Amino acid sequence: MNPDAFSSPLFVKRAMYIVQEIASLADAVDFLNEWPEDRRDLIHEAALRECYDAYEGRKPVSAARNAFFGFAKRAAILEDATPPCSGSLPASRAVEKCERRRRRRV
C-alpha cells in the first residue's frame, strides 16, 4: 500500500459536472496548488501546509486528510462518496429509483 494514500478517498467538485477523487497526499497537493489564487485563504494555506508536513514525515497522513477535508467543506466543494443509485435493491428497482432521482433534479 502507498504510505501517502488516504485511509479513504475524498471526492471534490472540480467543475459543474466533474468530481475528482483525492486519494493521496500527491492528489491533495496537486489540487491545492491548482486552486485559483483569488480563492486562496488561510484554510487553504493551512491544508497545504499540513499536506507538505505529512509528505515530509512531520505529521501523519490522517492529519493532512483531515485538513483537506476541512478545506473542501469550507470551500463547498466536498461531494458525497456514495453513488446516487447505490443500495441493495434488485436491478429493476434500482433503475426506477435512479430515474426518479433524475426527474426530481431537473
Coordinates of C-alpha atoms in Angstrom, one line a residue, residues 2-63:
N2 CA 1.1 3.5 -0.8
P3 CA 2.2 5.2 2.5
D4 CA 0.9 8.5 1.2
A5 CA -2.5 7.1 0.5
F6 CA -5.5 8.4 2.5
S7 CA -7.4 5.8 4.6
S8 CA -10.4 6.6 2.4
P9 CA -10.6 8.9 -0.6
L10 CA -12.4 12.2 -0.6
F11 CA -14.4 13.5 -3.6
V12 CA -14.4 17.1 -4.6
K13 CA -16.3 19.1 -7.2
R14 CA -13.8 20.3 -9.8
A15 CA -16.3 21.9 -12.2
M16 CA -20.0 21.8 -12.7
Y17 CA -20.2 18.1 -13.6
I18 CA -16.7 16.9 -12.8
V19 CA -15.9 15.2 -9.5
Q20 CA -12.3 14.4 -8.7
E21 CA -11.1 11.7 -6.3
I22 CA -8.5 12.8 -3.8
A23 CA -6.9 9.5 -2.6
S24 CA -3.4 10.6 -1.5
L25 CA -1.1 13.4 -0.4
A26 CA 0.0 13.9 -4.0
D27 CA -3.6 14.3 -5.2
A28 CA -4.3 16.8 -2.4
V29 CA -1.2 18.8 -3.0
D30 CA -1.9 18.9 -6.8
F31 CA -5.5 20.0 -6.2
L32 CA -4.5 22.7 -3.6
N33 CA -1.7 24.0 -5.9
E34 CA -4.1 24.3 -8.8
W35 CA -6.7 26.1 -6.7
P36 CA -7.3 29.7 -8.1
E37 CA -5.1 32.2 -6.4
D38 CA -8.0 34.6 -5.9
R39 CA -9.9 32.0 -3.9
R40 CA -7.0 31.0 -1.6
D41 CA -7.3 31.8 2.1
L42 CA -5.9 30.8 5.5
I43 CA -7.7 27.5 5.4
H44 CA -6.3 26.7 2.0
E45 CA -2.8 27.7 3.3
A46 CA -3.2 25.5 6.4
A47 CA -4.4 22.5 4.4
L48 CA -1.4 22.8 2.0
R49 CA 1.0 23.1 4.9
E50 CA -0.5 20.0 6.6
C51 CA -0.1 18.1 3.3
Y52 CA 3.6 19.2 3.0
D53 CA 4.3 18.3 6.6
A54 CA 2.8 14.9 6.2
Y55 CA 4.7 14.4 3.0
E56 CA 7.9 15.2 4.8
G57 CA 7.0 12.9 7.7
R58 CA 6.4 15.6 10.3
K59 CA 2.7 14.9 10.6
P60 CA 0.5 11.8 10.0
V61 CA -1.2 11.4 6.6
S62 CA -4.5 11.4 8.6
A63 CA -3.9 15.0 9.7

